[in-house]
Amino acid sequence: MEKVTEYFGSMVFDERVMKATLSEKVYKSLKRTIDRGTPLDISVANVVAAAMKDWAIEKGATHYTHWFQPMTGVTAEKHDSFITPAPDGRVIMEFSGKELVKGEPDASSFPSGGLRATFEARGYTAWDPTSYAFIKDGTLYIPTAFCSYTGEALDKKVPLLRSMEALNKQAMRVLKLFGNESVRSVRCSVGPEQEYFLVDREMWKKRKDLIMTGRTLFGAMPPKGQEMEDHYFGSIKSRVAEYMADLDKELWKLGILAKTKHNEVAPAQHELAPIYKTTNIAADHNQLTMEVMKKVAERHGLVCLLHEKPFEGVNGSGKHNNWSISTDTGINLLSPGETPYENAQFLLFLTAVIKAVDDYQDLLRLSVATAGNDHRLGANEAPPAIISIFLGDELTAILEAIEADKPYGGTAKEKMKLGVDVLPQFSKDTTDRNRTSPFAFTGNKFEFRMLGSSNSISCANIHLNAAVAEVLRQFADKLESANDFNKALHELIKKTIKEHKRIIFNGNGYDDAWVKEAEKRGLSNLRTTADCMPKICDKKNVEMLTSHGIFTEAEIYSRCDIMLENYVKSVNIEAQTMVDMARKEIIPAVAKFASDTASAVAVKKSVAKAACKYETKLVTELSELIDAMDEATTELESTISGLKEIGEIIPESEFVRDKMIPAMDKLRAAADKAETITAEDYYPFPAYDKLLFGV
Ligand code: ADP
Ligand code: MG
């Protein structure tokens, strides 16, 4: 057996390979580009490209591709082979620095929200040297950013990198004030925990809804759901264990630090968590992880479902975005630290995050909004659509003491003064096991738990980084101009706590009482994508995002359009699939069962003079449900044609929310009821019990 330590990263053009294949001078120059973003000279790029190509060919690669993350939410690639004709009729394998650094895909079909005029459809991809190239399926993959010719971001990577830079810039200003002279940069790291379902491939093939939309659009609850909670952390079945082992191996080869795996709450649900990484790498790796998860599943006769809500009535899948900020010298700025000096700095960063989350609740909420995730947020399983922060008892008590100018924990005799001199000692808070909070402090990081399992983590981190950068900017402005730093610091922290404590909530986020309480506190509760997405265009959000150079105004409007279009299209496809399944599969099947039963009644009555009370009741009930299904399908069909007539994206999204989704729910209710009284043999596709317990 090969050793993990030997094959880990074997498909990655990482530092080891760079050192081994590049001259010291070229390596150093490339490192400067990676670490500090200094532009790469074309002569250096040529050498790097040649080394990459030789290494890739050695590993069996024949092609290369620029790999990017357009607004579709999935990654895109176009493969070119290395071949170049030689004069004698043979070919040689070539890859130039220019090809490495820049690509020009014909990208006219990617969503641009009107950013790219059709006459200039190309757009270009630019190498992101901070994310290593890698080999997958015989192709050298080059992580790239994707822009229009006029420089507008058409992807999720460009704004993510911009947001990281904005956060770096403002955090550096704050750190300077605390006298940190040796720190050269601040970066944010993310560890995304990824949830997923596995179902049997043969069963999957029989369900149009799973094939077309990634989730079941019909299906009555099985006799056993997740109420026993025996699946969570339960022993892993051998078929699943084999899948997980294979998955780990594939991810490790790609240099992805897959670390933890376990069963989740719902039957057939599992989780994989990597060790955290710098955010843009974590984002690339998470996209890759999702792709590899699906691919490896095929080999095992399985299908990996990444949809947020594959099964009604069963827990959906999310992605926990564990986020922290740290210095290049290795200090985690969200770690409470050992000394008062560190505490003051920590408290400033902590309150900055608190204010950022409160000020930009809407941006965080909409960063995770999709048709799929709307099924989780607001239901009693995932954090509600209301943003709040869990801090734990100790930190909350400290903040309360600071706000009230009272001693903390009764130890200090004097009033607590913040600054670098007098501060309470506090231990790292380890109390967090609150699983219901959308944004929880977990000792030295925040865990943003609202992300849907299929979301790119980029959007959430763009908005989070931007919001925190904005608050740090405000803080730095204030503190830089203060005469007495300690006094100003104390007042700033105190004021921030007072103004933003409404966002702190340590209780049960799944409780209905919280919804009322949150409303009293004035927190926003944006239940659907249609409700929250337009808020990205609110003046305060546009001002903030543009002032930090995260987005241009045009990029913001285009993104809003693209995300709403996504929402409308996804739901519309679901509606069409439902109509198709109802008309061609479910109604005929139930009707056949009803008529077979009715014929039996006729025979029994004439032959045996039986009363046939049961069968008569059944046929009556079935007939009623068939009518109900037919009526609901007709209604749904009319919403599908109604949508076509609107022509503007915001009214379309509202129509989907107010008319189409309720019509879908109505059809489903009738069909699911019919399923429970239809003999299994008649039903046209595998039911929930088979799907959920069939692996
Ligand atoms: P949980 O109890 O939620 O499972 P873990 O400690 O296992 O918590 O962490 C979950 C994820 O958080 C992992 O991906 C881990 O690498 C990541 N993580 C841990 N520390 C940090 C940090 N300082 N910054 C960002 N992510 C982190
Ligand atoms: Mg977690």
XYZ file of C-alpha atoms and ligand atoms in Angstrom, residues 189-193 260 262 271 273-277 320 322-325 332 433 435 442 444-445 447 449, ligand 1:
53
model
C -8.510 31.517 6.666
C -11.449 29.228 6.179
C -12.217 25.622 6.979
C -15.481 24.671 5.266
C -17.285 21.623 6.651
C -12.631 14.620 9.323
C -18.562 11.188 9.799
C -19.834 15.261 6.310
C -14.121 18.703 6.791
C -10.687 19.773 5.624
C -8.032 21.528 7.653
C -8.425 25.264 7.183
C -6.501 27.249 4.578
C -20.060 25.555 7.910
C -15.094 28.439 9.884
C -13.407 31.806 9.514
C -10.526 33.522 11.247
C -8.025 36.277 10.582
C -4.725 34.514 15.229
C -21.921 23.593 21.537
C -25.535 24.303 17.009
C -15.963 28.906 18.657
C -10.636 31.350 18.114
C -12.781 31.581 14.995
C -18.407 29.631 12.302
C -23.366 28.197 9.459
P -16.312 21.419 14.975
O -16.519 21.215 16.411
O -17.246 22.435 14.413
O -16.279 20.143 14.169
P -13.439 21.726 14.426
O -12.436 22.219 15.401
O -13.380 20.298 14.037
O -14.868 22.146 14.908
O -13.248 22.608 13.140
C -14.055 22.559 12.064
C -13.352 23.284 10.942
O -12.815 24.517 11.416
C -12.175 22.525 10.328
O -12.231 22.688 8.943
C -10.994 23.242 10.920
O -9.830 23.125 10.134
C -11.505 24.657 10.941
N -10.719 25.536 11.807
C -10.110 25.245 12.965
N -9.437 26.320 13.422
C -9.612 27.322 12.528
C -9.189 28.664 12.431
N -8.409 29.226 13.341
N -9.591 29.367 11.354
C -10.376 28.847 10.418
N -10.819 27.602 10.475
C -10.452 26.829 11.504
